[in-house]
XYZ file of C-alpha atoms in Angstrom:
714
model
C 2.068 21.309 -54.008
C 0.200 24.461 -52.919
C 1.081 26.311 -49.950
C -2.023 25.421 -48.145
C -0.533 21.673 -48.379
C 2.739 22.521 -46.279
C 0.500 23.435 -43.065
C -1.892 20.308 -43.637
C 0.957 18.238 -43.874
C 2.868 19.394 -40.660
C -0.195 19.035 -38.935
C -0.765 15.635 -39.968
C 3.332 15.183 -38.681
C 3.052 16.679 -35.323
C -0.866 15.321 -34.534
C -1.024 12.149 -36.726
C -4.427 9.866 -35.914
C -4.053 7.390 -33.458
C -5.348 4.826 -35.695
C -2.335 5.627 -37.799
C 0.307 4.704 -35.097
C 0.996 1.525 -32.730
C -0.623 1.836 -28.650
C 2.835 1.193 -26.806
C 6.206 0.693 -28.049
C 8.816 -1.118 -26.059
C 12.707 -1.077 -26.750
C 14.354 -4.191 -25.427
C 13.350 -7.537 -24.701
C 15.030 -8.196 -21.550
C 13.105 -9.371 -18.616
C 11.745 -5.574 -17.748
C 10.646 -4.825 -21.311
C 9.063 -8.805 -21.829
C 6.878 -8.365 -18.332
C 5.872 -4.547 -19.667
C 4.723 -5.981 -23.376
C 2.703 -9.207 -21.476
C 0.907 -7.138 -19.091
C -0.234 -4.714 -21.869
C -0.943 -7.353 -24.248
C -3.264 -9.205 -21.613
C -4.779 -5.846 -20.881
C -5.492 -5.852 -24.459
C -3.273 -3.141 -25.776
C -1.867 -3.236 -29.085
C 2.234 -3.695 -28.617
C 5.220 -3.709 -30.655
C 8.605 -4.647 -29.309
C 11.970 -3.770 -30.211
C 15.507 -6.020 -29.642
C 18.711 -4.770 -30.989
C 20.097 -8.681 -31.173
C 18.754 -11.119 -33.941
C 17.301 -13.452 -31.163
C 16.770 -13.193 -27.457
C 20.201 -12.476 -25.369
C 21.408 -15.890 -23.454
C 22.573 -13.634 -20.652
C 22.146 -15.071 -17.487
C 23.256 -12.222 -15.116
C 20.122 -11.616 -13.103
C 19.156 -15.112 -11.386
C 17.375 -14.025 -7.938
C 13.714 -13.349 -8.501
C 12.089 -11.967 -5.082
C 8.717 -13.195 -3.778
C 7.195 -9.216 -4.437
C 8.151 -9.925 -8.062
C 6.993 -13.696 -8.368
C 3.390 -12.489 -6.970
C 3.269 -9.749 -10.055
C 4.455 -12.913 -12.501
C 1.730 -14.825 -11.165
C -0.821 -12.398 -12.379
C 0.807 -13.149 -16.123
C 0.398 -16.746 -15.931
C 4.114 -17.420 -16.138
C 5.079 -18.148 -12.046
C 4.212 -21.908 -12.421
C 6.838 -22.268 -15.675
C 9.408 -20.271 -14.202
C 9.403 -22.522 -10.876
C 9.641 -25.337 -13.209
C 13.077 -24.302 -14.198
C 13.986 -22.522 -11.056
C 15.358 -23.412 -7.177
C 13.668 -22.441 -4.175
C 16.016 -20.367 -1.522
C 13.831 -20.039 1.453
C 16.865 -19.153 3.537
C 19.795 -16.860 3.063
C 22.757 -15.971 4.823
C 25.254 -13.340 6.432
C 28.436 -15.058 7.068
C 32.325 -14.619 7.890
C 34.762 -16.154 5.394
C 36.086 -18.529 8.180
C 32.509 -19.806 8.201
C 30.654 -18.839 10.975
C 27.273 -17.325 10.531
C 26.680 -14.050 11.494
C 23.091 -14.256 10.823
C 20.149 -16.476 8.947
C 17.137 -15.032 7.335
C 14.399 -17.746 6.938
C 11.878 -16.179 4.779
C 9.255 -18.668 6.050
C 8.193 -16.061 8.441
C 6.438 -14.467 5.495
C 4.228 -17.260 4.870
C 1.249 -15.298 6.200
C 1.764 -12.561 3.781
C 2.785 -13.955 0.736
C 2.410 -17.703 -1.300
C 6.363 -17.119 -2.078
C 8.233 -16.940 0.995
C 11.585 -17.474 -0.755
C 13.706 -16.502 -3.232
C 13.444 -18.236 -6.705
C 16.979 -18.932 -8.265
C 16.420 -19.052 -12.116
C 18.279 -17.214 -14.631
C 16.592 -13.996 -16.461
C 17.107 -15.836 -20.039
C 14.265 -18.450 -18.469
C 11.560 -15.557 -18.098
C 12.414 -14.113 -21.507
C 11.939 -17.515 -23.402
C 8.516 -18.157 -21.382
C 7.275 -14.967 -22.040
C 8.421 -14.982 -25.578
C 6.210 -17.941 -26.429
C 3.364 -16.320 -24.890
C 3.954 -13.351 -26.945
C 4.212 -15.159 -30.230
C 0.942 -16.151 -30.070
C -0.645 -12.705 -29.074
C -2.191 -11.199 -32.416
C -1.807 -7.994 -30.500
C 1.825 -8.315 -30.059
C 4.391 -7.194 -32.927
C 7.975 -8.866 -32.309
C 10.830 -6.938 -34.209
C 14.482 -8.351 -33.645
C 17.461 -6.854 -35.248
C 15.858 -3.556 -34.681
C 18.152 -1.261 -32.758
C 15.971 1.719 -31.738
C 19.049 4.798 -32.468
C 16.897 7.570 -31.052
C 13.346 8.867 -30.575
C 11.200 12.074 -30.576
C 8.626 13.442 -28.539
C 5.221 14.427 -30.411
C 2.997 16.576 -28.555
C 0.346 13.030 -28.175
C 3.141 10.476 -29.651
C 6.640 9.500 -29.716
C 8.754 9.012 -33.322
C 11.225 5.999 -33.046
C 13.629 5.750 -35.162
C 15.678 2.348 -35.899
C 19.399 1.797 -37.001
C 19.454 2.238 -40.998
C 15.696 3.520 -41.178
C 14.629 6.283 -43.191
C 14.637 9.421 -40.994
C 11.332 10.425 -42.682
C 9.602 7.203 -41.877
C 9.669 6.745 -37.867
C 7.850 4.081 -36.290
C 5.065 5.911 -34.313
C 3.159 5.123 -31.131
C 1.289 6.953 -28.278
C 3.528 5.664 -25.581
C 7.052 4.168 -25.333
C 8.905 2.122 -22.404
C 12.533 2.254 -22.629
C 14.040 -0.903 -21.079
C 16.989 -0.867 -23.282
C 19.476 -1.322 -20.454
C 22.300 1.330 -18.820
C 23.439 2.957 -21.972
C 20.007 3.393 -23.387
C 19.846 5.153 -26.549
C 16.226 6.562 -25.871
C 17.308 8.087 -22.511
C 20.426 9.497 -24.323
C 18.435 10.930 -27.312
C 15.950 12.778 -24.999
C 19.146 14.401 -23.391
C 18.008 12.966 -19.896
C 21.268 12.793 -17.156
C 22.250 9.968 -15.851
C 23.379 10.922 -12.257
C 25.661 8.804 -9.961
C 28.945 7.062 -9.557
C 30.983 4.266 -11.214
C 32.863 1.944 -8.346
C 36.318 1.856 -8.182
C 36.089 -1.996 -8.219
C 34.769 -3.829 -10.777
C 32.655 -7.498 -10.267
C 34.417 -10.899 -10.935
C 31.654 -13.448 -11.782
C 32.604 -17.506 -11.578
C 30.035 -20.110 -12.345
C 31.233 -23.765 -11.460
C 29.797 -27.139 -10.827
C 31.469 -27.762 -8.011
C 28.806 -28.723 -4.728
C 29.940 -26.283 -1.866
C 27.295 -27.647 0.095
C 29.151 -30.768 0.201
C 32.164 -28.695 2.251
C 29.381 -26.570 4.395
C 26.364 -28.531 4.860
C 24.668 -25.681 6.647
C 25.398 -23.346 3.542
C 22.354 -21.561 2.378
C 21.450 -21.153 -1.601
C 22.359 -17.495 -0.979
C 24.930 -16.408 1.230
C 26.848 -12.959 1.863
C 30.591 -13.754 2.517
C 31.849 -10.601 4.974
C 35.817 -10.192 4.680
C 37.650 -7.098 4.562
C 40.362 -8.366 2.488
C 37.892 -10.025 0.089
C 34.627 -10.245 0.521
C 32.266 -12.052 -1.871
C 28.747 -13.619 -2.533
C 27.802 -17.432 -3.352
C 24.802 -18.111 -4.925
C 23.481 -21.375 -6.344
C 21.157 -21.570 -9.499
C 19.365 -24.337 -11.052
C 22.739 -25.830 -12.622
C 25.657 -24.120 -10.880
C 26.746 -22.305 -8.008
C 28.206 -18.850 -8.829
C 30.817 -16.931 -6.839
C 31.047 -13.064 -6.976
C 34.452 -11.517 -6.009
C 35.688 -7.638 -6.054
C 38.387 -6.939 -8.429
C 40.832 -3.783 -7.999
C 41.770 -1.201 -10.638
C 45.290 -2.509 -10.721
C 44.079 -5.942 -12.522
C 43.624 -5.854 -15.826
C 40.363 -8.325 -17.419
C 42.846 -10.688 -18.795
C 44.658 -10.874 -15.783
C 41.418 -11.431 -13.446
C 40.086 -14.150 -16.087
C 43.229 -15.968 -16.410
C 42.818 -19.849 -15.239
C 45.350 -19.121 -12.656
C 43.879 -15.996 -10.940
C 40.450 -17.611 -10.862
C 41.752 -20.715 -9.440
C 43.389 -18.946 -6.404
C 40.399 -16.976 -5.719
C 38.222 -19.815 -5.763
C 40.874 -21.916 -3.258
C 41.114 -18.600 -0.910
C 37.414 -18.886 -0.724
C 37.389 -22.620 -0.396
C 40.522 -24.564 -0.534
C 39.981 -28.063 -1.747
C 42.875 -30.666 -3.359
C 41.279 -30.721 -7.027
C 40.779 -27.729 -9.207
C 37.425 -25.994 -9.763
C 35.409 -26.928 -12.920
C 34.821 -23.391 -14.203
C 31.902 -23.421 -16.755
C 31.636 -19.620 -17.061
C 33.468 -16.295 -15.849
C 32.854 -12.567 -16.510
C 33.905 -9.321 -15.473
C 31.962 -6.217 -15.230
C 31.954 -2.415 -14.363
C 29.275 -1.346 -11.396
C 27.268 1.379 -11.712
C 25.002 3.403 -8.941
C 23.319 5.799 -10.810
C 19.730 7.337 -11.804
C 18.022 9.259 -14.447
C 17.363 12.960 -13.457
C 13.615 11.983 -14.561
C 12.107 8.481 -15.573
C 9.094 9.890 -17.664
C 9.674 12.565 -20.925
C 6.297 13.008 -22.504
C 4.866 9.858 -23.162
C 8.328 7.911 -22.992
C 8.893 6.099 -19.618
C 12.328 4.784 -18.815
C 12.481 1.545 -16.745
C 14.854 -0.719 -15.545
C 18.735 -0.383 -16.423
C 17.673 2.717 -18.397
C 16.500 4.196 -15.486
C 18.920 3.406 -12.742
C 21.314 0.554 -12.184
C 23.119 -0.102 -8.757
C 25.373 -2.954 -7.536
C 23.944 -6.561 -7.675
C 24.152 -7.426 -3.757
C 20.638 -8.003 -2.711
C 19.452 -9.300 -6.098
C 17.496 -6.212 -6.614
C 18.385 -4.895 -10.074
C 16.181 -7.060 -12.702
C 13.288 -7.041 -9.525
C 13.242 -3.503 -9.418
C 12.865 -2.718 -13.240
C 9.986 -5.849 -13.203
C 8.440 -3.244 -10.647
C 8.888 -0.533 -13.223
C 7.714 -2.080 -16.039
C 4.381 -3.260 -13.973
C 4.231 0.068 -13.009
C 4.929 1.729 -16.153
C 1.712 -0.313 -17.475
C -0.584 0.527 -14.863
C 0.169 4.262 -15.662
C -0.427 3.766 -19.420
C -3.223 1.790 -18.774
C -4.899 4.139 -16.625
C -4.357 7.011 -19.174
C -5.738 4.537 -22.414
C -8.520 3.453 -20.711
C -9.558 5.590 -17.471
C -8.682 8.512 -19.163
C -6.492 9.680 -16.454
C -4.503 13.100 -17.455
C -1.516 11.629 -19.474
C 1.303 14.067 -18.056
C -0.116 13.465 -14.372
C 0.150 9.408 -14.718
C 3.534 10.130 -16.746
C 4.656 11.912 -13.504
C 3.765 10.086 -10.792
C 5.487 6.900 -12.564
C 8.673 8.991 -12.263
C 8.129 10.001 -8.964
C 7.138 6.515 -7.510
C 9.905 4.618 -9.237
C 12.628 6.972 -8.682
C 12.017 6.879 -4.953
C 12.352 3.538 -4.929
C 15.586 3.194 -7.211
C 17.389 5.687 -4.781
C 15.808 5.554 -1.210
C 15.006 2.168 -1.394
C 16.847 -0.188 -3.689
C 20.045 1.539 -4.462
C 20.147 2.758 -0.218
C 19.871 -0.717 0.365
C 22.563 -2.072 -1.976
C 25.061 0.643 -1.047
C 24.506 -0.555 2.475
C 25.323 -4.303 1.524
C 28.274 -3.190 -0.347
C 29.520 -1.231 2.469
C 28.882 -3.858 5.011
C 30.498 -6.823 3.362
C 33.651 -4.693 2.874
C 34.175 -3.054 6.205
C 37.935 -3.267 7.383
C 37.517 -1.645 10.800
C 37.351 -3.931 13.726
C 34.807 -1.950 15.911
C 32.692 -1.229 13.218
C 32.691 -5.062 11.863
C 31.896 -6.055 15.423
C 28.806 -3.555 15.586
C 27.275 -4.915 12.551
C 27.813 -8.518 13.888
C 25.661 -7.333 16.776
C 23.330 -5.542 14.830
C 22.847 -9.260 12.947
C 22.736 -11.106 15.742
C 20.063 -8.987 17.331
C 18.012 -9.666 14.333
C 18.000 -13.273 15.141
C 16.214 -12.102 18.559
C 13.630 -9.763 17.143
C 11.255 -11.593 15.296
C 9.447 -8.443 14.391
C 12.495 -6.445 13.175
C 13.566 -9.840 11.404
C 10.215 -10.095 9.503
C 10.668 -6.194 8.631
C 14.578 -7.079 7.329
C 12.750 -9.629 5.052
C 9.975 -7.375 3.694
C 12.256 -4.929 2.831
C 14.898 -7.332 1.786
C 12.571 -8.638 -0.675
C 11.222 -5.660 -2.253
C 7.667 -5.732 -0.330
C 8.025 -2.792 1.004
C 9.025 -0.355 -2.050
C 6.574 -2.025 -4.146
C 3.713 -1.713 -1.578
C 4.665 2.116 -1.458
C 4.525 2.391 -5.513
C 1.273 -0.085 -5.809
C -0.211 1.462 -2.534
C 0.391 4.862 -4.028
C -0.824 4.344 -7.436
C -4.408 3.142 -6.325
C -4.917 6.087 -4.626
C -3.167 8.857 -6.842
C -3.766 7.191 -10.415
C -6.592 9.403 -11.349
C -7.226 12.747 -13.011
C -5.741 15.579 -10.908
C -7.193 18.767 -11.639
C -5.567 21.372 -8.692
C -2.047 22.034 -10.293
C -0.085 21.791 -6.446
C -0.588 18.637 -4.323
C -4.316 18.122 -3.363
C -4.871 17.352 0.404
C -5.820 13.722 -1.102
C -2.197 13.107 -2.352
C -0.655 14.470 0.791
C -2.677 12.063 3.010
C -1.710 9.039 0.137
C 2.016 10.243 0.818
C 1.870 9.790 4.658
C 0.085 6.835 4.318
C 2.684 5.069 1.954
C 5.558 6.138 4.999
C 3.978 4.156 7.874
C 0.747 4.781 10.109
C -1.331 7.983 10.093
C -2.592 9.110 13.956
C -5.418 11.647 13.323
C -7.009 13.797 15.981
C -10.525 14.881 16.041
C -11.270 18.527 15.299
C -14.668 20.327 15.110
C -13.910 23.979 14.803
C -10.874 26.138 13.475
C -9.522 26.296 17.613
C -9.449 22.642 17.735
C -7.780 22.035 13.885
C -5.453 24.604 15.051
C -4.198 22.679 18.066
C -4.298 19.736 16.388
C -1.542 20.810 14.151
C 0.521 22.409 16.531
C 0.537 19.422 18.582
C 2.092 17.486 16.058
C -0.341 15.319 14.259
C -0.013 14.856 10.483
C -4.163 14.566 10.068
C -7.254 15.761 11.320
C -10.178 13.757 11.771
C -13.646 15.486 11.672
C -16.056 13.077 13.215
C -19.983 13.864 12.783
C -20.484 12.989 16.513
C -18.555 16.011 17.772
C -19.689 18.505 14.723
C -23.366 17.303 15.569
C -22.623 18.053 19.424
C -20.726 21.476 18.888
C -22.925 23.026 16.274
C -26.528 21.492 16.777
C -26.105 20.514 20.519
C -27.346 16.902 19.432
C -25.925 13.531 19.607
C -25.073 11.346 16.509
C -28.433 10.274 15.682
C -28.608 11.556 12.034
C -29.547 15.363 13.021
C -26.212 16.559 11.086
C -26.727 17.654 7.368
C -24.510 17.931 4.654
C -24.851 21.741 4.730
C -23.762 22.085 8.372
C -20.801 19.846 7.886
C -19.550 21.327 4.670
C -19.525 24.653 6.503
C -17.422 22.992 9.758
C -15.112 21.396 7.282
C -14.721 24.539 5.411
C -13.591 26.423 8.289
C -11.656 23.771 9.629
C -9.435 23.624 6.365
C -9.048 27.139 6.392
C -7.452 26.965 9.794
C -4.908 24.322 9.105
C -2.767 23.033 6.221
C -2.507 19.253 7.401
C -4.677 16.848 5.588
C -8.551 16.914 6.573
C -10.512 13.679 7.019
C -14.236 13.921 6.743
C -16.859 11.806 8.160
C -19.516 11.564 5.582
C -21.796 9.592 7.683
C -24.181 7.479 5.432
C -23.596 9.799 2.493
C -26.698 12.223 3.553
C -29.107 10.057 1.546
C -28.987 7.616 -1.054
C -26.384 6.989 -3.993
C -26.590 10.309 -5.846
C -26.876 12.096 -2.570
C -23.376 10.270 -1.835
C -22.163 11.498 -5.043
C -23.261 15.220 -3.888
C -21.228 15.041 -0.679
C -17.911 14.020 -2.135
C -18.149 16.965 -4.329
C -19.325 19.297 -1.667
C -16.734 17.907 0.743
C -14.088 17.949 -1.775
C -14.830 21.691 -2.849
C -14.182 22.640 0.987
C -11.124 21.264 1.396
C -11.659 17.832 2.318
C -8.706 15.085 1.849
C -10.494 11.969 2.476
C -14.158 11.440 3.044
C -15.695 8.127 4.908
C -18.901 6.518 4.340
C -20.687 4.153 6.494
C -23.164 1.041 5.699
C -25.725 2.150 8.121
C -29.510 2.615 7.601
C -30.407 5.992 7.657
C -31.034 7.846 10.403
C -27.788 6.187 11.397
C -26.413 5.490 15.356
C -23.174 6.447 17.051
C -21.071 3.502 15.865
C -20.912 2.164 19.758
C -24.761 1.950 20.032
C -26.881 -1.220 19.817
C -29.711 -1.294 17.466
C -28.112 -0.447 14.031
C -29.288 -1.515 10.710
C -27.379 -1.980 7.579
C -27.978 -0.901 3.935
C -27.796 -3.865 1.377
C -24.308 -4.644 0.358
C -25.222 -3.517 -3.292
C -26.240 -0.139 -2.029
C -23.156 0.394 -0.015
C -21.423 -0.793 -3.051
C -23.247 1.283 -5.595
C -22.178 4.634 -2.904
C -18.486 4.026 -3.072
C -18.460 3.556 -7.000
C -20.494 6.987 -7.220
C -18.198 8.463 -4.569
C -14.955 7.340 -6.298
C -16.272 8.725 -9.947
C -17.264 12.249 -8.342
C -14.025 12.749 -6.191
C -11.195 14.483 -7.896
C -8.391 13.430 -5.663
C -9.954 12.601 -2.452
C -9.688 9.425 -1.032
C -12.720 7.557 -0.271
C -12.706 5.610 2.993
C -15.573 2.698 3.093
C -16.874 1.654 6.821
C -18.811 -1.126 7.700
C -20.780 -1.610 10.717
C -21.723 -5.237 10.309
C -19.516 -6.852 13.390
C -21.944 -5.847 15.562
C -25.165 -6.638 13.813
C -24.425 -9.677 11.576
C -20.734 -10.733 12.886
C -17.216 -11.149 11.448
C -17.659 -13.155 8.526
C -19.792 -10.137 7.439
C -17.095 -8.013 7.854
C -15.099 -9.527 5.748
C -17.314 -10.210 3.042
C -18.677 -6.339 3.090
C -15.104 -5.254 3.037
C -13.860 -7.362 0.328
C -16.856 -5.974 -2.168
C -16.059 -2.594 -0.938
C -12.708 -2.813 -1.732
C -13.661 -4.350 -5.287
C -15.663 -1.125 -5.644
C -12.770 1.154 -5.434
C -12.409 2.053 -1.667
C -8.894 3.561 -0.763
C -9.080 2.476 2.516
C -11.568 0.373 4.691
C -12.883 0.703 8.265
C -14.481 -1.736 10.200
C -15.825 -0.425 13.436
C -15.159 -2.693 16.328
C -12.428 -4.704 14.624
C -8.799 -4.156 16.796
C -7.649 -7.277 17.480
C -4.332 -8.646 15.539
C -6.288 -11.856 14.397
C -8.875 -9.870 12.942
C -7.255 -7.020 11.625
C -5.133 -9.648 9.976
C -7.907 -11.552 8.360
C -9.354 -8.401 7.537
C -6.238 -7.294 5.234
C -5.970 -10.316 3.528
C -9.572 -9.612 1.708
C -9.285 -5.756 0.925
C -6.817 -6.243 -1.713
C -3.782 -3.843 -0.075
C -6.014 -1.043 1.207
C -4.542 0.644 4.302
C -7.340 -0.274 7.344
C -8.393 2.447 9.547
C -8.848 1.829 13.272
C -11.140 3.787 15.609
C -9.792 4.721 19.182
C -12.816 6.561 20.263
C -13.467 6.612 24.279
C -16.566 5.668 23.430
C -15.750 2.160 22.500
C -12.958 -0.438 23.558
C -9.799 -0.754 21.610
C -7.888 -2.350 24.234
C -6.948 -5.541 22.155
C -5.348 -3.304 19.489
C -1.445 -4.298 19.573
C 1.414 -1.746 19.569
C 1.370 0.456 16.904
C 4.251 -1.615 14.623
C 2.290 -4.830 15.004
C -0.927 -3.277 14.043
C 0.644 -1.802 10.757
C 2.228 -5.221 10.014
C -1.451 -6.317 10.115
C -2.817 -3.438 7.861
C -3.570 -0.422 9.711
C -2.501 2.598 8.086
C -5.087 4.966 9.257
C -5.831 5.391 13.225
C -8.314 8.032 14.744
C -9.147 9.869 17.982
C -12.219 11.111 16.928
C -13.778 12.311 20.120
C -10.924 13.110 22.402
C -10.908 16.954 22.034
C -14.891 17.376 22.185
C -14.653 14.997 25.406
C -11.883 17.420 26.963
C -13.445 20.809 26.105
C -17.278 19.877 27.382
C -15.570 18.649 30.671
C -13.192 21.721 30.787
C -16.069 24.434 29.917
C -18.535 22.594 32.705
C -15.675 22.890 35.266
C -15.669 26.688 34.278
C -19.028 27.432 34.182
C -19.227 25.693 37.884
C -16.159 27.972 38.789
C -18.012 31.082 37.413
C -21.205 30.335 39.125
C -19.852 29.487 42.519
C -16.656 31.792 42.998
C -17.382 34.549 40.113
C -14.114 34.333 38.653
C -12.935 31.748 35.911
C -9.712 30.857 37.201
C -7.965 32.112 34.461
C -6.152 35.511 33.661
C -4.170 37.364 30.954
C -1.003 34.433 30.697
C -4.310 32.317 29.485
C -5.619 34.678 26.901
C -1.874 35.380 25.706
C -1.692 31.668 24.983
C -4.878 31.529 23.571
C -4.231 34.431 20.974
C -0.860 32.827 20.327
C -2.634 29.769 19.070
C -4.567 31.469 16.775
C -1.495 33.320 15.429
C -2.628 36.747 16.601
C 0.716 38.244 17.114
C 2.074 37.106 13.731
C -0.952 38.311 12.073
C -0.331 42.013 13.560
C 3.022 41.708 12.889
C 2.397 41.232 9.404
C -0.171 43.947 8.931
C 2.067 46.436 10.310
C 4.990 45.463 8.262
C 3.138 45.935 4.875
C 1.397 49.051 6.233
C 5.116 50.056 6.659
C 6.310 48.999 3.196
C 3.535 50.976 1.746
C 4.320 54.190 3.764
């Protein structure tokens, strides 16, 4: 071998050609790994899946599928088969050990939001078997049993995967890897990622019995949480038996806990009966509340128990893992198919799913644990009152069920993915990313601004976003009504001044795009260059009219779709808002048709002018594929039928704007001042008013900073 061969061989090792490696490798054939594998395979990617065991695990620890997961599994074509071996549980209960029902949750309250307003009780191995049969028929999938992954190494553009017993110089190569190899993940450990958290002092005992508890308690729900300060528990129905879960103290060994006498005694304390219980399965396991310090390392993503684990109260462990798998695939696919920056995609995955695990899943699981074992009488009475209150407030009850069904955490993840999973050139969080983050937390209200002073006042007043309306800028800059006089150059300059004056995300009214399809693309580039966090385009025919005027004409749907597509293609990180004025021209059915088309074209938010009623907003939400809706609260129109903010948000509203309030107030105030000056010779204002005004502008802080810097220089 010559010296020149060595660098060549090293380069081939560090940057092997993609043709020599698998596209995505997955470790673990549990429900998380299998969902990821099937989703990737259906998207057309080459997948290799490793499993340490010689066959699929028969472990049935997880058995609850929430509606949010069923919606994902429907897209994989497996939900019908899973239903065939499952049991629908539309009701779950919080009960006292005495039998008193503290609160009963009927998930049919969510019928308008999901096809699956229930929990599906079916053991996790049913899902893995269903998916296995599909994967075995797919030519782009390689399944390797008896292949434990012992460690991985990161390359610049790939992952080197070492199997137990494999030759150290012949690893399996893949462009990406999803580690679904459990809480003791060798992949996570080999990458040196910390698994932070605690292990409970208590272990959990699970007993499966063929006894039918509903013979004893006819009103017992298939999922029931038993509150008790001494020995709380859970009763859970699966298709073949009931499961009972109990806490176990450190003072008891596993052998003692699982002795027939001990288990029988626990079951009798739960529900006394004359004959012994037929126990068909039992298990004791430690319970952890842990999360990896990061869910991504290079092109390796952690999912399921490899990334986080929590107590089973609420049935969220497997479901959150399925959500991880779905999100991981979306991020990887965006890199492979759409050219999204790999580092950005991996970081976004880690941020989204770590937030979901810690602040949603684990937080709720811990709350369930603390509540069920509460031994303070006053605190228990307060908990009972809170649960009873849910039965009296349908909105709070629905919100409780959305959170319990994991819709809230999943919708935050998928919503931010849609808005942020594209190439981000800026090293810091852009205005578009910040607006996307705010939208994930709840409704955002933006006040209109048309210059630097009004923008500063929006921020100092406590709003989270600024809206720049074409009508106000046209009036302030040109003294013209909103009839299409304002051009891109004037608007871009106004936006530049506004973004320089505020740190808030700035949403810009882009009118009709200032021309045709190509001009719309140029508008996005220009407005984003001057700091726009979002740009709104409407489907009016130029010259446009203010949204509340009659006589408007619309462009063809195809032209507006093309404008949205070029806007999405040209933006860096700004959100694209698609507005339709169809209601006043062609009616509400046309609104639904156009809104659906604009959502499919890639709009991040949808704005239907004149649509503010709960019924119409709900219908609109159903066709826009999860995009937040924007509502106009302009004084020029009538939004009196808009429901309260929490109901509006429930109907899909994510962004509300007050576009012209400031310019109306300014015009009125200026006119009154001029009248006073002309008639009295004085404005009625004085030094204190000037002082307050310069304070808004930050004059004192700037002078103080300049003096401090000058003193430092001296």
